[in-house]
Amino acid sequence: MLTSADPDSILIQGPRIVDPGRGMDAIGDILITGGKIVSAGPRLSPADLPEGCRPIPANGMVAAPGFIDLHCHLREPGYEYKETIATGTRAAARGGFTSICCMPNTDPPLDNEAAVALVQQRARAEGVVRVFPIGCVTKGRRGKELAELEELAAAGVVAYSDDGDPVYDPNLMRLALTYTLDLGLPISNHCQEHRLCPGGVMAEGWAATRLGLPGIPAAAEEAMIARDLALAELTGGWLHLAHLSTAGAVALVRQARERGVSVTTEVCPHHLSLTDDWALGYQGTPDGGSGPLNYDTSTKVYPPLRGRQDVDALIEGLADGVIDCIATDHAPHEAASKQVTYQEAAFGISVFETALGSLMALVHRGQISLSTLVDRLTVGPARVLGPSFEELATLHPGSPADVVLFDPDLDWVVDTGEFASKGRNTPLEGVALKGRVVTTFVEGKVVHQDSLY
Ligand code: DOR
């Protein structure tokens, strides 16, 4: 234990420490010095503390490893009017995320070393949390030929994806999965068979029928998931399935896991908490507001919001581990791209700053335990990213002090005017949530402090 004066020492006093990687869920203290965890365990006595250590009272709060997000869109380079690395990482910090993986559907796309280096350099200069780029699977995300996967690995990408679009060509997908055996990085596929949903903008079902909008059947997602699972089985390669949204998808993964297929999966907060009837506006109240033709374009997202049975199956899969982790798919857009008809609106929801509040509803309703929720936001994504990420997902002594402190019971109302993200595109505007991030630390430095505290 350090005893000499250390101005960088912080003592987080008395939170409920939830550290699933160490099987820990108990009241205690966390001592941080020089950006590292010194101890996270039983309460400390004053004699154990370094001189000059700054106390942070945290009674009634939860302290956990900072959340890790496998899937977000930072929009830089190319779409800085939607988000930048500076605003996106501040939004992540407000959501309790300390490590985020950004998708390559930028302009230019992240399909070469220079583009990846640009994001890394901007993130070092302007980011407040750790940023890990994901590289393209195919050149230009065009789906015609593989990108230089080895060059991208050497540049430091943590996975490959053409997110926003699937890898269509099954033979190219087979080849990419085969390469993962040497590269040791997953292919994250956005599974959607577009030919099953030409022009589709929301889930096929009664809400789409009522609004007269073309639907996207569950089979569009499940057909490609089935294809990819068969290819993962054939090659032995590493498939990661992005943003699962249907009950059938969960069932397919469950069966594949039983056969030993090497597949990892993620689910988004909105697919765990919202249903397709939210597209009708007024949070799914069909006759609320200005009448039956009302709709809310901020609910338009890929894959679409689905029905209650799908949401329940996703929660069950998350609870029992068929789904490894929660990923935000934070997809910020400028106001103009949503202030149009439902068909013209861009797909995507700004998620970072509401993620914890909407996920805590599952805990408050007893659908998953707090420790499972934290596991799926830390240990789960770290497992997908590989052994070097383990230390970012735990409060084990010696680990970097990436920590989130949150009040699990704080009631608040979403006000997008407070967002750090440029993307105000969320159907949760004005919605009451319970559970809010209070402080986020990266390497012992405060990168977000909530104004309510
Ligand atoms: O809703 C979505 N928006 N889904 C995606 O897969 C892409 C994303 C975006 O880039 O806006």
Short mmCIF file of C-alpha atoms and ligand atoms in Angstrom, two decimals:
data_model
loop_
_atom_site.label_atom_id
_atom_site.label_comp_id
_atom_site.label_asym_id
_atom_site.label_seq_id
_atom_site.Cartn_x
_atom_site.Cartn_y
_atom_site.Cartn_z
CA MET A 1 0.00 0.00 0.00
CA LEU A 2 1.24 3.49 -0.87
CA THR A 3 1.68 5.84 2.04
CA SER A 4 3.69 8.73 0.62
CA ALA A 5 1.90 11.91 -0.55
CA ASP A 6 0.32 11.33 -3.95
CA PRO A 7 -1.78 14.08 -5.51
CA ASP A 8 -3.17 11.65 -8.07
CA SER A 9 -4.70 9.34 -5.48
CA ILE A 10 -8.46 8.98 -5.33
CA LEU A 11 -10.55 7.01 -2.86
CA ILE A 12 -14.05 6.09 -4.03
CA GLN A 13 -15.75 5.55 -0.70
CA GLY A 14 -18.48 3.02 -0.03
CA PRO A 15 -20.03 2.14 -3.41
CA ARG A 16 -21.48 -1.23 -4.28
CA ILE A 17 -18.57 -2.63 -6.27
CA VAL A 18 -19.82 -4.80 -9.13
CA ASP A 19 -16.85 -6.46 -10.81
CA PRO A 20 -18.13 -9.62 -12.53
CA GLY A 21 -14.67 -10.59 -13.80
CA ARG A 22 -13.68 -11.21 -10.17
CA GLY A 23 -17.11 -12.48 -9.10
CA MET A 24 -17.41 -9.46 -6.83
CA ASP A 25 -20.61 -7.70 -5.76
CA ALA A 26 -20.12 -6.03 -2.38
CA ILE A 27 -19.89 -2.68 -0.64
CA GLY A 28 -16.27 -1.52 -0.40
CA ASP A 29 -13.71 1.12 -1.30
CA ILE A 30 -11.69 1.69 -4.48
CA LEU A 31 -8.25 3.24 -4.23
CA ILE A 32 -6.72 4.62 -7.41
CA THR A 33 -3.15 5.88 -7.71
CA GLY A 34 -1.17 6.90 -10.77
CA GLY A 35 -4.05 5.91 -13.05
CA LYS A 36 -4.16 2.32 -11.79
CA ILE A 37 -6.40 0.43 -9.42
CA VAL A 38 -4.52 -0.14 -6.16
CA SER A 39 -7.38 -1.96 -4.49
CA ALA A 40 -11.08 -2.50 -5.07
CA GLY A 41 -12.46 -4.51 -2.17
CA PRO A 42 -13.21 -4.24 1.54
CA ARG A 43 -13.43 -0.80 3.18
CA LEU A 44 -10.01 0.74 3.89
CA SER A 45 -8.90 2.34 7.13
CA PRO A 46 -7.26 5.83 7.11
CA ALA A 47 -3.90 4.19 7.84
CA ASP A 48 -4.09 2.41 4.49
CA LEU A 49 -4.42 5.60 2.50
CA PRO A 50 -1.71 7.64 0.82
CA GLU A 51 -1.35 11.21 2.07
CA GLY A 52 -3.32 13.75 0.07
CA CYS A 53 -5.69 11.14 -1.27
CA ARG A 54 -8.90 12.74 -2.61
CA PRO A 55 -12.08 11.14 -1.23
CA ILE A 56 -15.14 10.71 -3.47
CA PRO A 57 -18.18 9.75 -1.38
CA ALA A 58 -20.17 7.09 -3.25
CA ASN A 59 -22.69 5.67 -0.79
CA GLY A 60 -25.71 4.27 -2.62
CA MET A 61 -23.87 4.23 -5.93
CA VAL A 62 -22.55 1.37 -8.04
CA ALA A 63 -18.90 1.31 -9.10
CA ALA A 64 -18.04 -0.94 -12.04
CA PRO A 65 -15.32 -1.31 -14.66
CA GLY A 66 -15.89 1.29 -17.40
CA PHE A 67 -18.21 -0.05 -20.09
CA ILE A 68 -16.79 -1.34 -23.38
CA ASP A 69 -18.77 -0.77 -26.57
CA LEU A 70 -18.10 -3.03 -29.53
CA HIS A 71 -20.16 -1.06 -32.02
CA CYS A 72 -20.59 2.66 -32.51
CA HIS A 73 -20.44 5.25 -35.29
CA LEU A 74 -18.21 8.27 -34.69
CA ARG A 75 -18.72 9.58 -38.25
CA GLU A 76 -15.20 10.97 -38.58
CA PRO A 77 -13.77 11.31 -41.18
CA GLY A 78 -16.42 12.52 -43.58
CA TYR A 79 -19.62 13.12 -41.65
CA GLU A 80 -18.49 15.60 -38.99
CA TYR A 81 -21.88 17.34 -39.19
CA LYS A 82 -23.37 14.19 -37.57
CA GLU A 83 -20.66 13.53 -34.95
CA THR A 84 -16.94 13.94 -34.40
CA ILE A 85 -14.49 11.93 -32.39
CA ALA A 86 -14.51 14.77 -29.83
CA THR A 87 -18.31 14.85 -29.41
CA GLY A 88 -18.79 11.09 -29.77
CA THR A 89 -16.23 10.23 -27.11
CA ARG A 90 -17.71 12.83 -24.73
CA ALA A 91 -21.13 11.26 -25.28
CA ALA A 92 -19.58 7.84 -24.58
CA ALA A 93 -18.08 9.14 -21.32
CA ARG A 94 -21.50 10.52 -20.32
CA GLY A 95 -22.84 7.01 -20.87
CA GLY A 96 -20.14 5.35 -18.73
CA PHE A 97 -18.23 3.91 -21.71
CA THR A 98 -14.46 4.06 -21.41
CA SER A 99 -13.51 1.97 -24.47
CA ILE A 100 -15.41 2.14 -27.74
CA CYS A 101 -14.97 0.44 -31.12
CA CYS A 102 -15.95 2.60 -34.08
CA MET A 103 -17.39 1.26 -37.31
CA PRO A 104 -15.68 1.94 -40.64
CA ASN A 105 -18.65 3.38 -42.59
CA THR A 106 -16.96 6.75 -42.74
CA ASP A 107 -15.89 8.74 -45.82
CA PRO A 108 -13.35 7.52 -46.76
CA PRO A 109 -14.16 4.13 -45.23
CA LEU A 110 -11.58 2.57 -42.89
CA ASP A 111 -10.29 0.08 -45.44
CA ASN A 112 -6.60 1.02 -45.35
CA GLU A 113 -3.81 1.78 -42.91
CA ALA A 114 -3.85 5.56 -43.45
CA ALA A 115 -7.55 5.93 -42.72
CA VAL A 116 -7.21 3.87 -39.55
CA ALA A 117 -4.17 5.91 -38.48
CA LEU A 118 -6.15 9.12 -38.98
CA VAL A 119 -8.89 7.95 -36.59
CA GLN A 120 -6.29 6.79 -34.05
CA GLN A 121 -4.46 10.11 -34.24
CA ARG A 122 -7.68 12.16 -33.86
CA ALA A 123 -8.76 9.97 -30.98
CA ARG A 124 -5.45 10.56 -29.20
CA ALA A 125 -5.70 14.30 -29.79
CA GLU A 126 -9.40 14.90 -29.11
CA GLY A 127 -10.95 11.77 -27.62
CA VAL A 128 -11.71 11.48 -23.93
CA VAL A 129 -12.16 7.69 -23.94
CA ARG A 130 -10.23 4.87 -25.63
CA VAL A 131 -11.12 4.46 -29.31
CA PHE A 132 -10.51 1.23 -31.23
CA PRO A 133 -11.23 1.34 -34.97
CA ILE A 134 -12.89 -1.56 -36.79
CA GLY A 135 -11.65 -2.07 -40.34
CA CYS A 136 -13.70 -2.87 -43.45
CA VAL A 137 -14.12 -6.46 -44.64
CA THR A 138 -14.24 -5.38 -48.28
CA LYS A 139 -12.56 -2.56 -50.19
CA GLY A 140 -14.67 0.58 -49.97
CA ARG A 141 -17.38 -1.51 -48.24
CA ARG A 142 -18.46 -2.35 -51.78
CA GLY A 143 -18.66 -6.09 -51.19
CA LYS A 144 -16.64 -6.95 -54.31
CA GLU A 145 -13.15 -7.87 -53.04
CA LEU A 146 -11.58 -8.27 -49.62
CA ALA A 147 -9.79 -5.31 -48.06
CA GLU A 148 -6.14 -5.78 -47.08
CA LEU A 149 -7.09 -7.55 -43.86
CA GLU A 150 -3.51 -8.13 -42.72
CA GLU A 151 -2.52 -4.51 -43.31
CA LEU A 152 -5.54 -3.46 -41.26
CA ALA A 153 -4.62 -5.86 -38.45
CA ALA A 154 -1.09 -4.44 -38.40
CA ALA A 155 -2.60 -0.94 -38.22
CA GLY A 156 -4.42 -1.97 -35.04
CA VAL A 157 -8.04 -2.67 -35.98
CA VAL A 158 -9.85 -4.88 -33.47
CA ALA A 159 -12.36 -6.49 -35.87
CA TYR A 160 -13.66 -6.24 -39.43
CA SER A 161 -17.10 -5.19 -40.59
CA ASP A 162 -18.91 -3.59 -43.54
CA ASP A 163 -21.56 -2.46 -41.02
CA GLY A 164 -24.47 -0.58 -42.46
CA ASP A 165 -24.32 -3.28 -45.14
CA PRO A 166 -23.83 -7.03 -44.93
CA VAL A 167 -21.06 -8.93 -46.63
CA TYR A 168 -23.36 -10.15 -49.38
CA ASP A 169 -21.24 -12.50 -51.41
CA PRO A 170 -21.20 -15.84 -49.53
CA ASN A 171 -17.90 -16.83 -51.08
CA LEU A 172 -16.24 -13.61 -49.94
CA MET A 173 -17.67 -14.17 -46.47
CA ARG A 174 -16.27 -17.71 -46.51
CA LEU A 175 -12.85 -16.36 -47.45
CA ALA A 176 -12.96 -13.63 -44.80
CA LEU A 177 -13.92 -16.14 -42.12
CA THR A 178 -11.07 -18.40 -43.20
CA TYR A 179 -8.63 -15.50 -42.79
CA THR A 180 -9.80 -14.95 -39.21
CA LEU A 181 -8.05 -18.21 -38.30
CA ASP A 182 -4.70 -16.52 -38.89
CA LEU A 183 -5.68 -12.98 -38.03
CA GLY A 184 -7.34 -13.83 -34.71
CA LEU A 185 -9.91 -11.05 -35.19
CA PRO A 186 -13.65 -11.54 -35.76
CA ILE A 187 -15.77 -10.62 -38.78
CA SER A 188 -18.74 -8.66 -37.43
CA ASN A 189 -21.55 -9.03 -39.93
CA HIS A 190 -24.63 -6.86 -40.25
CA CYS A 191 -27.04 -9.61 -41.24
CA GLN A 192 -29.85 -8.58 -43.51
CA GLU A 193 -30.96 -10.16 -46.77
CA HIS A 194 -32.08 -7.00 -48.57
CA ARG A 195 -33.78 -8.98 -51.32
CA LEU A 196 -36.32 -10.09 -48.71
CA CYS A 197 -37.19 -6.51 -47.79
CA PRO A 198 -36.89 -4.20 -50.79
CA GLY A 199 -37.50 -0.66 -49.54
CA GLY A 200 -38.27 -1.95 -46.02
CA VAL A 201 -38.07 0.71 -43.32
CA MET A 202 -39.49 -0.92 -40.19
CA ALA A 203 -40.37 -4.38 -38.90
CA GLU A 204 -43.00 -6.21 -40.91
CA GLY A 205 -46.09 -6.36 -38.70
CA TRP A 206 -49.23 -4.53 -37.68
CA ALA A 207 -47.54 -1.19 -36.95
CA ALA A 208 -45.98 -1.13 -40.45
CA THR A 209 -49.33 -2.08 -41.96
CA ARG A 210 -51.08 0.65 -40.04
CA LEU A 211 -48.58 3.23 -41.24
CA GLY A 212 -48.60 1.82 -44.77
CA LEU A 213 -44.84 1.36 -44.72
CA PRO A 214 -42.85 -1.45 -46.36
CA GLY A 215 -41.74 -3.99 -43.76
CA ILE A 216 -38.59 -5.94 -42.98
CA PRO A 217 -39.45 -9.54 -42.03
CA ALA A 218 -37.52 -11.36 -39.31
CA ALA A 219 -36.49 -13.82 -42.03
CA ALA A 220 -34.35 -11.12 -43.67
CA GLU A 221 -32.04 -11.19 -40.64
CA GLU A 222 -32.38 -14.89 -39.90
CA ALA A 223 -31.66 -16.07 -43.46
CA MET A 224 -28.27 -14.38 -43.44
CA ILE A 225 -27.49 -15.45 -39.88
CA ALA A 226 -28.20 -19.06 -40.89
CA ARG A 227 -25.87 -18.65 -43.90
CA ASP A 228 -23.11 -17.15 -41.77
CA LEU A 229 -23.38 -19.81 -39.08
CA ALA A 230 -23.04 -22.47 -41.78
CA LEU A 231 -19.95 -20.69 -43.12
CA ALA A 232 -18.45 -20.34 -39.64
CA GLU A 233 -19.00 -24.06 -39.14
CA LEU A 234 -17.45 -24.85 -42.53
CA THR A 235 -14.35 -22.72 -42.02
CA GLY A 236 -13.92 -22.83 -38.24
CA GLY A 237 -13.49 -19.04 -38.52
CA TRP A 238 -14.66 -16.44 -36.05
CA LEU A 239 -18.05 -14.95 -36.73
CA HIS A 240 -19.44 -12.09 -34.68
CA LEU A 241 -23.10 -11.30 -35.28
CA ALA A 242 -23.89 -7.61 -34.91
CA HIS A 243 -27.10 -6.28 -33.36
CA LEU A 244 -29.34 -9.36 -33.09
CA SER A 245 -32.99 -8.34 -33.18
CA THR A 246 -35.23 -11.38 -33.55
CA ALA A 247 -36.29 -14.38 -31.45
CA GLY A 248 -35.38 -16.63 -34.39
CA ALA A 249 -31.84 -15.19 -34.46
CA VAL A 250 -31.38 -16.06 -30.78
CA ALA A 251 -32.65 -19.61 -31.44
CA LEU A 252 -30.24 -20.06 -34.39
CA VAL A 253 -27.27 -18.93 -32.30
CA ARG A 254 -28.33 -21.14 -29.41
CA GLN A 255 -28.37 -24.21 -31.69
CA ALA A 256 -25.06 -23.28 -33.33
CA ARG A 257 -23.39 -22.85 -29.94
CA GLU A 258 -24.56 -26.33 -28.98
CA ARG A 259 -22.80 -27.65 -32.09
CA GLY A 260 -19.62 -25.82 -31.07
CA VAL A 261 -19.66 -23.14 -33.80
CA SER A 262 -17.29 -20.29 -33.08
CA VAL A 263 -19.72 -17.39 -32.89
CA THR A 264 -20.07 -14.35 -30.65
CA THR A 265 -23.03 -11.99 -30.53
CA GLU A 266 -24.25 -8.60 -29.43
CA VAL A 267 -27.60 -6.90 -28.80
CA CYS A 268 -28.44 -3.18 -28.61
CA PRO A 269 -30.20 -1.37 -25.75
CA HIS A 270 -33.07 -0.29 -28.05
CA HIS A 271 -33.78 -3.86 -29.18
CA LEU A 272 -33.98 -4.85 -25.51
CA SER A 273 -36.36 -2.08 -24.52
CA LEU A 274 -38.43 -0.71 -27.43
CA THR A 275 -40.97 -2.33 -29.75
CA ASP A 276 -42.02 -1.50 -33.31
CA ASP A 277 -45.19 0.27 -32.16
CA TRP A 278 -42.94 3.11 -30.94
CA ALA A 279 -42.78 4.08 -34.63
CA LEU A 280 -46.37 5.32 -34.22
CA GLY A 281 -45.00 8.13 -32.08
CA TYR A 282 -45.84 9.01 -28.49
CA GLN A 283 -43.91 6.03 -27.23
CA GLY A 284 -46.10 3.48 -28.89
CA THR A 285 -49.47 4.92 -27.86
CA PRO A 286 -51.31 4.60 -31.18
CA ASP A 287 -54.02 7.15 -30.45
CA GLY A 288 -51.93 9.59 -28.47
CA GLY A 289 -51.03 12.97 -29.85
CA SER A 290 -52.09 14.23 -33.19
CA GLY A 291 -53.79 11.20 -34.68
CA PRO A 292 -53.30 7.87 -36.36
CA LEU A 293 -51.02 9.06 -39.13
CA ASN A 294 -48.45 10.31 -36.70
CA TYR A 295 -45.03 8.60 -36.71
CA ASP A 296 -41.64 9.10 -35.13
CA THR A 297 -38.66 8.86 -37.50
CA SER A 298 -36.23 8.66 -34.58
CA THR A 299 -37.40 5.03 -34.18
CA LYS A 300 -36.06 4.15 -37.63
CA VAL A 301 -33.05 1.91 -37.13
CA TYR A 302 -31.29 -1.02 -38.78
CA PRO A 303 -32.18 -3.70 -37.79
CA PRO A 304 -35.65 -2.40 -36.99
CA LEU A 305 -37.41 -2.37 -33.64
CA ARG A 306 -39.38 -5.62 -33.42
CA GLY A 307 -42.26 -7.14 -31.47
CA ARG A 308 -42.62 -8.00 -27.78
CA GLN A 309 -41.81 -11.72 -28.30
CA ASP A 310 -38.53 -10.75 -29.96
CA VAL A 311 -37.63 -8.36 -27.14
CA ASP A 312 -38.37 -11.07 -24.56
CA ALA A 313 -36.23 -13.64 -26.42
CA LEU A 314 -33.34 -11.17 -26.63
CA ILE A 315 -33.54 -10.50 -22.89
CA GLU A 316 -33.58 -14.24 -22.22
CA GLY A 317 -30.57 -14.75 -24.50
CA LEU A 318 -28.72 -11.94 -22.77
CA ALA A 319 -29.50 -13.37 -19.34
CA ASP A 320 -28.43 -16.93 -20.17
CA GLY A 321 -25.30 -15.93 -22.11
CA VAL A 322 -26.25 -16.92 -25.67
CA ILE A 323 -25.76 -13.21 -26.29
CA ASP A 324 -22.26 -12.25 -25.16
CA CYS A 325 -22.60 -8.53 -24.86
CA ILE A 326 -24.52 -5.31 -25.20
CA ALA A 327 -23.30 -2.97 -27.95
CA THR A 328 -24.85 0.45 -28.49
CA ASP A 329 -24.80 0.86 -32.30
CA HIS A 330 -24.72 4.57 -31.38
CA ALA A 331 -25.68 6.07 -34.77
CA PRO A 332 -25.92 9.87 -34.55
CA HIS A 333 -27.57 11.84 -37.35
CA GLU A 334 -28.15 15.52 -37.99
CA ALA A 335 -31.72 16.79 -37.42
CA ALA A 336 -32.46 17.27 -41.14
CA SER A 337 -32.01 13.58 -41.90
CA LYS A 338 -34.85 12.71 -39.51
CA GLN A 339 -37.17 15.67 -40.26
CA VAL A 340 -38.50 13.97 -43.38
CA THR A 341 -40.92 11.16 -44.16
CA TYR A 342 -40.33 7.80 -42.50
CA GLN A 343 -39.19 6.35 -45.82
CA GLU A 344 -36.68 9.12 -46.45
CA ALA A 345 -35.29 9.27 -42.90
CA ALA A 346 -31.83 7.92 -42.10
CA PHE A 347 -31.53 4.70 -40.11
CA GLY A 348 -30.02 5.07 -36.63
CA ILE A 349 -30.47 6.05 -32.98
CA SER A 350 -28.15 8.13 -30.79
CA VAL A 351 -27.66 5.71 -27.90
CA PHE A 352 -24.61 6.43 -25.73
CA GLU A 353 -26.29 8.80 -23.30
CA THR A 354 -29.45 6.78 -22.66
CA ALA A 355 -27.99 3.25 -22.71
CA LEU A 356 -27.57 2.72 -18.99
CA GLY A 357 -30.91 4.29 -18.06
CA SER A 358 -32.83 2.11 -20.49
CA LEU A 359 -30.90 -1.05 -19.57
CA MET A 360 -31.43 -0.50 -15.83
CA ALA A 361 -35.17 -0.99 -16.45
CA LEU A 362 -34.36 -4.69 -17.05
CA VAL A 363 -32.67 -4.84 -13.65
CA HIS A 364 -35.43 -2.91 -11.86
CA ARG A 365 -38.01 -5.30 -13.36
CA GLY A 366 -35.96 -8.33 -12.20
CA GLN A 367 -35.32 -9.58 -15.78
CA ILE A 368 -31.54 -9.66 -15.34
CA SER A 369 -29.28 -9.14 -12.33
CA LEU A 370 -27.13 -6.04 -11.99
CA SER A 371 -24.04 -8.22 -12.10
CA THR A 372 -25.17 -9.82 -15.40
CA LEU A 373 -25.85 -6.39 -16.87
CA VAL A 374 -22.37 -5.17 -15.92
CA ASP A 375 -20.85 -8.42 -17.22
CA ARG A 376 -22.45 -7.91 -20.65
CA LEU A 377 -21.10 -4.35 -20.76
CA THR A 378 -17.55 -5.24 -19.69
CA VAL A 379 -16.37 -8.87 -19.56
CA GLY A 380 -18.57 -9.89 -22.52
CA PRO A 381 -17.22 -7.36 -25.03
CA ALA A 382 -13.67 -7.78 -23.70
CA ARG A 383 -13.92 -11.51 -24.44
CA VAL A 384 -14.84 -10.69 -28.03
CA LEU A 385 -11.90 -8.29 -28.29
CA GLY A 386 -9.34 -10.74 -26.92
CA PRO A 387 -7.03 -11.25 -23.94
CA SER A 388 -5.37 -7.81 -24.12
CA PHE A 389 -8.73 -6.24 -23.26
CA GLU A 390 -9.27 -8.29 -20.09
CA GLU A 391 -7.60 -5.71 -17.87
CA LEU A 392 -9.98 -3.02 -19.18
CA ALA A 393 -12.95 -5.06 -17.98
CA THR A 394 -12.02 -5.51 -14.33
CA LEU A 395 -11.11 -3.56 -11.22
CA HIS A 396 -8.36 -6.03 -10.37
CA PRO A 397 -5.39 -4.32 -8.62
CA GLY A 398 -2.88 -3.17 -11.22
CA SER A 399 -5.49 -2.66 -13.96
CA PRO A 400 -5.93 0.75 -15.61
CA ALA A 401 -8.43 2.72 -13.52
CA ASP A 402 -11.25 2.83 -16.09
CA VAL A 403 -14.23 3.07 -13.76
CA VAL A 404 -17.88 4.10 -13.97
CA LEU A 405 -19.86 5.31 -10.97
CA PHE A 406 -23.62 5.32 -11.39
CA ASP A 407 -26.70 5.90 -9.32
CA PRO A 408 -28.93 2.88 -10.03
CA ASP A 409 -32.05 4.55 -8.63
CA LEU A 410 -31.87 8.12 -9.87
CA ASP A 411 -35.04 9.12 -11.75
CA TRP A 412 -34.43 11.49 -14.65
CA VAL A 413 -36.04 12.54 -17.87
CA VAL A 414 -34.17 12.38 -21.18
CA ASP A 415 -33.45 15.87 -22.51
CA THR A 416 -31.47 15.74 -25.73
CA GLY A 417 -30.52 19.37 -25.15
CA GLU A 418 -28.07 18.02 -22.57
CA PHE A 419 -26.45 15.53 -24.96
CA ALA A 420 -22.76 15.79 -25.72
CA SER A 421 -23.49 13.90 -28.94
CA LYS A 422 -24.40 15.96 -31.98
CA GLY A 423 -27.02 13.29 -32.67
CA ARG A 424 -30.28 14.12 -30.92
CA ASN A 425 -32.05 11.32 -32.77
CA THR A 426 -33.61 9.27 -30.02
CA PRO A 427 -37.19 8.14 -29.45
CA LEU A 428 -36.47 8.49 -25.71
CA GLU A 429 -36.67 12.30 -25.68
CA GLY A 430 -38.90 13.22 -22.71
CA VAL A 431 -38.98 9.63 -21.42
CA ALA A 432 -38.43 8.96 -17.69
CA LEU A 433 -35.52 6.61 -16.94
CA LYS A 434 -34.19 5.28 -13.64
CA GLY A 435 -30.41 4.94 -13.33
CA ARG A 436 -27.83 7.50 -14.40
CA VAL A 437 -24.08 7.72 -14.82
CA VAL A 438 -22.50 10.07 -12.27
CA THR A 439 -18.74 9.94 -12.89
CA THR A 440 -16.58 8.24 -15.49
CA PHE A 441 -12.83 7.76 -15.05
CA VAL A 442 -10.31 6.79 -17.71
CA GLU A 443 -6.93 5.87 -16.24
CA GLY A 444 -7.94 7.56 -13.00
CA LYS A 445 -8.88 10.86 -14.70
CA VAL A 446 -12.42 12.18 -14.54
CA VAL A 447 -13.72 12.34 -18.12
CA HIS A 448 -17.33 12.96 -17.15
CA GLN A 449 -18.93 14.41 -14.01
CA ASP A 450 -22.71 14.61 -13.97
CA SER A 451 -24.16 18.08 -13.41
CA LEU A 452 -26.82 16.69 -11.04
CA TYR A 453 -24.12 15.71 -8.51
O1 DOR B 1 -29.45 2.10 -37.83
C1 DOR B 1 -28.30 1.96 -38.25
N1 DOR B 1 -27.52 3.03 -38.50
N2 DOR B 1 -27.83 0.73 -38.48
C2 DOR B 1 -26.66 0.52 -39.11
O2 DOR B 1 -26.30 -0.62 -39.29
C3 DOR B 1 -25.85 1.66 -39.59
C4 DOR B 1 -26.14 2.86 -38.79
C5 DOR B 1 -25.56 4.13 -39.33
O3 DOR B 1 -24.40 4.13 -39.76
O4 DOR B 1 -26.25 5.15 -39.30
#
